[in-house]
Structures are given as C-alpha cells and as structure tokens.
GROMACS .gro file of C-alpha atoms in nm:
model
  196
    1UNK     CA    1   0.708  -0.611  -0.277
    2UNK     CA    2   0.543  -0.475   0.036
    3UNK     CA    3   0.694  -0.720   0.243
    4UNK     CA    4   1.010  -0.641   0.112
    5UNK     CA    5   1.004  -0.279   0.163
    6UNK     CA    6   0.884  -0.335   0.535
    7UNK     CA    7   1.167  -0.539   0.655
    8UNK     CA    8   1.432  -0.270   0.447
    9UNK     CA    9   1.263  -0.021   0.633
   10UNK     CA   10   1.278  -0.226   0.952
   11UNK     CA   11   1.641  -0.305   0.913
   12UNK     CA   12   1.774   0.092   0.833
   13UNK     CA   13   1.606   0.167   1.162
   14UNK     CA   14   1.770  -0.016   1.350
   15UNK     CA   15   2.091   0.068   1.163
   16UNK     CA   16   2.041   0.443   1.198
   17UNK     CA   17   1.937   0.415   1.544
   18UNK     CA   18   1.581   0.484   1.445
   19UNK     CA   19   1.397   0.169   1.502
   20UNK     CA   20   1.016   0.111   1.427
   21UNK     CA   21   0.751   0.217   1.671
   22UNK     CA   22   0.810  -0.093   1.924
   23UNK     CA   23   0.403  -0.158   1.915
   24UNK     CA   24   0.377  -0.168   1.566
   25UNK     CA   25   0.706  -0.408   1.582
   26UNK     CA   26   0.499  -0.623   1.839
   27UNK     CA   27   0.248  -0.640   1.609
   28UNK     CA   28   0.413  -0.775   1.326
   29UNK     CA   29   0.570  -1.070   1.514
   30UNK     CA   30   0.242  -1.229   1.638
   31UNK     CA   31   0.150  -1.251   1.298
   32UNK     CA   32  -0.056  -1.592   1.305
   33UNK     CA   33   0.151  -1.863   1.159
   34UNK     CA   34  -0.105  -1.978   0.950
   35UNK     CA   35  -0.059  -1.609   0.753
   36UNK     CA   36   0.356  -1.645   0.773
   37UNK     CA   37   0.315  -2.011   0.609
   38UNK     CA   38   0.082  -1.911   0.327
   39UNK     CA   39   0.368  -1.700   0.167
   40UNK     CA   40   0.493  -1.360   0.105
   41UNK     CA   41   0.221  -1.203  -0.092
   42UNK     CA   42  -0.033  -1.347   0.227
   43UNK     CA   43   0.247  -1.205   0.477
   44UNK     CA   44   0.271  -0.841   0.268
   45UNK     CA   45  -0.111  -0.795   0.285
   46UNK     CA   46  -0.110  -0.872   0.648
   47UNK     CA   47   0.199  -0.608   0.756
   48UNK     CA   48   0.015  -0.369   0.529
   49UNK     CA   49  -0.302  -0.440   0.728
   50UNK     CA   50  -0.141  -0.419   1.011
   51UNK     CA   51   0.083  -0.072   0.930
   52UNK     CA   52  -0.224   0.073   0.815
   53UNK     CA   53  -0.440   0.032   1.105
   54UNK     CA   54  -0.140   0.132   1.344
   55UNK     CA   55  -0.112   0.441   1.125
   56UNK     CA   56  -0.492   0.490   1.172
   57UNK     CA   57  -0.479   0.498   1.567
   58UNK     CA   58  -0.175   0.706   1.548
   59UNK     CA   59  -0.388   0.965   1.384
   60UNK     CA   60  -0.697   0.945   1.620
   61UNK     CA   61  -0.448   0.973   1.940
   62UNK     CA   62  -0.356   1.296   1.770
   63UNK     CA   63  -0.676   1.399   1.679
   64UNK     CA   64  -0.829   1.339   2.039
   65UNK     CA   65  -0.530   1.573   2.157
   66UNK     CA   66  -0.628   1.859   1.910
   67UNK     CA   67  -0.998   1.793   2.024
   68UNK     CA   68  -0.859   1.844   2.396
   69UNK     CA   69  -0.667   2.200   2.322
   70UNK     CA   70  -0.954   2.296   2.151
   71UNK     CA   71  -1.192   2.248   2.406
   72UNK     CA   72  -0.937   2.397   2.683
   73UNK     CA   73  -0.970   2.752   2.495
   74UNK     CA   74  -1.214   2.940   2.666
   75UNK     CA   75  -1.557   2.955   2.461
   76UNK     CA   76  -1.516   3.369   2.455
   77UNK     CA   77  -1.231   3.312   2.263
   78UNK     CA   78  -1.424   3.102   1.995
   79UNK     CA   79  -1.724   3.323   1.997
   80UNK     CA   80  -1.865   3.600   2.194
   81UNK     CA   81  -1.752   4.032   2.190
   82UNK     CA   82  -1.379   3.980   2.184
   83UNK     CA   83  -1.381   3.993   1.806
   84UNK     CA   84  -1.500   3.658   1.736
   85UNK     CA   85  -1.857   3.608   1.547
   86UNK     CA   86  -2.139   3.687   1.764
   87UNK     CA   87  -2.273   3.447   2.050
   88UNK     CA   88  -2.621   3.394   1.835
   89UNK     CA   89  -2.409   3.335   1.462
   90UNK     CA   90  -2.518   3.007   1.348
   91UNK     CA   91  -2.210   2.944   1.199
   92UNK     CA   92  -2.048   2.969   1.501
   93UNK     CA   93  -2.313   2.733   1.656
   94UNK     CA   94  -2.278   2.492   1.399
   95UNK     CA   95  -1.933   2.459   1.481
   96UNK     CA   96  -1.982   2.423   1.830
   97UNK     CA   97  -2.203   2.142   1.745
   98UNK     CA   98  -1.874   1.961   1.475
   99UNK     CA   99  -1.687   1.973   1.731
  100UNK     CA  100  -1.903   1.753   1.933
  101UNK     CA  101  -1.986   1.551   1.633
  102UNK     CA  102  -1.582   1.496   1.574
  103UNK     CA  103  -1.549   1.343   1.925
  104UNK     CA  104  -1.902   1.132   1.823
  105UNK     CA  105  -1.718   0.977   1.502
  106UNK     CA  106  -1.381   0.914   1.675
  107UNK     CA  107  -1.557   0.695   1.936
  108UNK     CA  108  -1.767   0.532   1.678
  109UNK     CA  109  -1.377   0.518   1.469
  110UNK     CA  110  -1.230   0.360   1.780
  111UNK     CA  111  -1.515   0.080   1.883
  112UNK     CA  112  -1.523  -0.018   1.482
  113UNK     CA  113  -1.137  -0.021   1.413
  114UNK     CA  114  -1.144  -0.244   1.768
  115UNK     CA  115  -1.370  -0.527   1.594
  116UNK     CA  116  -1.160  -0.821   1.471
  117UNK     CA  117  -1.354  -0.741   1.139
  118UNK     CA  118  -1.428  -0.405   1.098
  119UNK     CA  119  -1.685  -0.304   0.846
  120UNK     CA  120  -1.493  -0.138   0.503
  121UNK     CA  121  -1.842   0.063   0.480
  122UNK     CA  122  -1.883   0.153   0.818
  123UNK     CA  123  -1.576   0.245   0.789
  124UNK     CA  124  -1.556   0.465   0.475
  125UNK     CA  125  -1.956   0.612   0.652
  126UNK     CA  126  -1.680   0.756   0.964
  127UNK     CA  127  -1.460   0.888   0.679
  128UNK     CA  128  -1.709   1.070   0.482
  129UNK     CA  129  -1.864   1.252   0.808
  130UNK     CA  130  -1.543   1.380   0.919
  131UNK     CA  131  -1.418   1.456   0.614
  132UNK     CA  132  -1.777   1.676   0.532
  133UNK     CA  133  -1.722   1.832   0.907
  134UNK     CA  134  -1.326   1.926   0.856
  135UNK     CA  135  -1.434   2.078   0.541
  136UNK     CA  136  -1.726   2.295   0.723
  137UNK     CA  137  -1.470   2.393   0.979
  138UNK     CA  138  -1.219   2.513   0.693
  139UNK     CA  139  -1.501   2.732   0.544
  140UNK     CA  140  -1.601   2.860   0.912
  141UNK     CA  141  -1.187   2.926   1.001
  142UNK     CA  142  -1.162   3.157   0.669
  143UNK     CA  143  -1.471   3.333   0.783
  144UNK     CA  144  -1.275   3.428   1.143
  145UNK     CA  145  -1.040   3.554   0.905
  146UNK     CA  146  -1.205   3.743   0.661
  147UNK     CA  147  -1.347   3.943   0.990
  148UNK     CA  148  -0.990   3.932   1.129
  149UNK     CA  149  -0.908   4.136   0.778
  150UNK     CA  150  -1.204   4.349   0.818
  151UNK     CA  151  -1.145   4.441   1.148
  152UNK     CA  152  -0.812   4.495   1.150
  153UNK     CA  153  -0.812   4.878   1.095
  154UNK     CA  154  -0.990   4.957   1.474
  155UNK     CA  155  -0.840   5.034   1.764
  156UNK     CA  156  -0.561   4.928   1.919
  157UNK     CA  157  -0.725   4.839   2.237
  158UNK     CA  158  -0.886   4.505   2.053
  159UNK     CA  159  -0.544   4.398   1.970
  160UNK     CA  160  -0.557   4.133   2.259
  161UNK     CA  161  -0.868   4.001   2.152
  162UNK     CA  162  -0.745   3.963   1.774
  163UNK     CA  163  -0.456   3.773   1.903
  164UNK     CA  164  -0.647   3.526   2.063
  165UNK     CA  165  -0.917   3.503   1.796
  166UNK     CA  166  -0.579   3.445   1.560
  167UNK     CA  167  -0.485   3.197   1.787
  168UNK     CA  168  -0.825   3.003   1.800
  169UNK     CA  169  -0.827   3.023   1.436
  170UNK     CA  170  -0.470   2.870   1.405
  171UNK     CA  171  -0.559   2.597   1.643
  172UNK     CA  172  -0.892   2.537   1.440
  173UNK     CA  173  -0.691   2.473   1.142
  174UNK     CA  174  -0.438   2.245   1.305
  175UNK     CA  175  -0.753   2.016   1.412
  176UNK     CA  176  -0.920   2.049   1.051
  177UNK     CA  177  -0.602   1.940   0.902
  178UNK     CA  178  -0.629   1.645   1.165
  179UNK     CA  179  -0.979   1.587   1.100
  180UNK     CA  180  -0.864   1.511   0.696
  181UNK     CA  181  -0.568   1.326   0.812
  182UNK     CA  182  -0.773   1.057   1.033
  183UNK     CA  183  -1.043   1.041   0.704
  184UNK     CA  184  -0.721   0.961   0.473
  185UNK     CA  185  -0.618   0.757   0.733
  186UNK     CA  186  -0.940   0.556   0.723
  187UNK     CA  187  -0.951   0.525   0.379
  188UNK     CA  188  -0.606   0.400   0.332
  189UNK     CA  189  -0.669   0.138   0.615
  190UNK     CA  190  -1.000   0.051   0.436
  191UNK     CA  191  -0.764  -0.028   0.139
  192UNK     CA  192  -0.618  -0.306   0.302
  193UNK     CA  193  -0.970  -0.549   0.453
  194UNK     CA  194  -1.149  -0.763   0.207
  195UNK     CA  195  -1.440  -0.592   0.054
  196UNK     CA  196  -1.760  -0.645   0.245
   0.00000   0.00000   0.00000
C-alpha cells in the first residue's frame, strides 16, 4: 500500500507543479534491482526506508540551523543583567551545557544514520538524549518566562532588555520544538530497519 501511495504522491507533484524533493527522487531510482525484483511489499519497505531517512536528515539540516541562530545571539542575551537569569544560575549553565550536548548527538545522529546499517538502538540511545535535553530546555524557556511575568511591572528603561530576553526565549522554543522533531524523526526512521 506504501508503494502505492508513494508513486500517487509522486505523480500529483508533478501534475501540480510540485514535484518531490529531486534527492529523495534520486534516491528512489537507484533502488538495487535485486529489491525492485523481489516485489512490491520488498519495494514499499525500501521507499519507506528510504523516505524516512531523507525525512530524518531534513530535520537535522534544520536543527543544525536553529543550533547556528542560537549560538549567533550574544551570550548577555541568554544570561547575564539584562533581565535574563543570573550569570552563576545553574539552570542557565545547564543549558549552556544542552546546547553543546545537542550539537554532540547530531554528529553522533549524522556518522550513525551515514552507516550502511545503522544501529535501531544506537539509534533510539540519540533519540532518547535529545528528546530528555529538548524537554530540559522547555522547562528552562518557561522559567525565562515566568521572570519575564514577574518582571514585567519595572521600569520602562528594561524594556530593551525584555525584548531581547523574549526574543531568546522564542528562538529557544523554535530549537526545542526542533530538538523533538529530529527525536520523532529518529524514531520513525528506526521504524523502518530490521530489528537488531
């Protein structure tokens, strides 16, 4: 049924004038022939392999571009006097240190999905650790706002630096929600490799 719903899919594209991604099209046609000759179900499992996985790399490119704005924000706007937590908060050092650790799993993501075989539990080990650090970023991003709240009745004069602490907290959640989507992403391509 896969295999049907790929090439409907692949057909309306090119009828609306919205063809598949041209890599992921490449992909599909050097589909060993042994695969194409054992039959549809054989051919299905591969495309689905093969969607997932592009799917997958789609979400890491995004997620290495989140990791880039992030770390292009100056650090005073992620902690420090301008309304963020203080310098010495260890929440605000432990995130400092997740963001280093989501740019540590993403390599280790991108050398494993690279293997001709990757490992399903290496795999689903990548999955869990960003998944546990996107959720400690979510808890740490309502805590900037809960002292957003809190500190919204002061001066006007810190209205520059709440901006940019909104900002920074805006951005955080864009790369937490990234964070999940490459973990999703991981376990849906997991999904489709023989157990092992």
């Amino acid at each position: 049924m896969l295999h049907k719903a790929f090439w409907r899919y692949w057909y309306q594209g090119f009828l609306v004038g919205n063809p598949l991604d041209w890599e992921l099209q490449r992909r599909v046609a050097l589909i060993d022939d042994a695969i194409w000759n054992a039959g549809p179900e054989a051919v299905a499992a591969e495309i689905e392999r093969i969607r997932r996985l592009f799917e997958l790399e789609q979400e890491v490119a995004r997620l290495k571009e989140h990791l880039a704005a992030v770390e292009h924000i100056p650090v005073a706007a992620l902690i420090g006097d301008n309304g963020g937590p203080p310098l010495e908060d260890a929440p605000a050092r432990a995130f400092q240190t997740d963001l280093m650790l989501i740019w540590t799993e993403a390599e280790k993501l991108e050398e494993e999905i690279a293997k001709p075989s990757p490992s399903p539990s290496q795999l689903e080990k990548i999955a869990k650790a960003l998944w546990d650090i996107s959720r400690r970023m979510a808890a740490y991003c309502g805590s900037i706002a809960d002292g957003m709240i809190r500190e919204g009745s002061k001066e006007l004069a810190k209205a520059g630096a709440k901006w940019t602490a909104g900002a920074t907290a805006v951005t955080v959640t864009a790369q937490t929600e990234s964070v999940q989507s490459v973990a999703k992403a991981i376990w849906a391509f997991v999904k489709t490799l023989p157990p092992g």
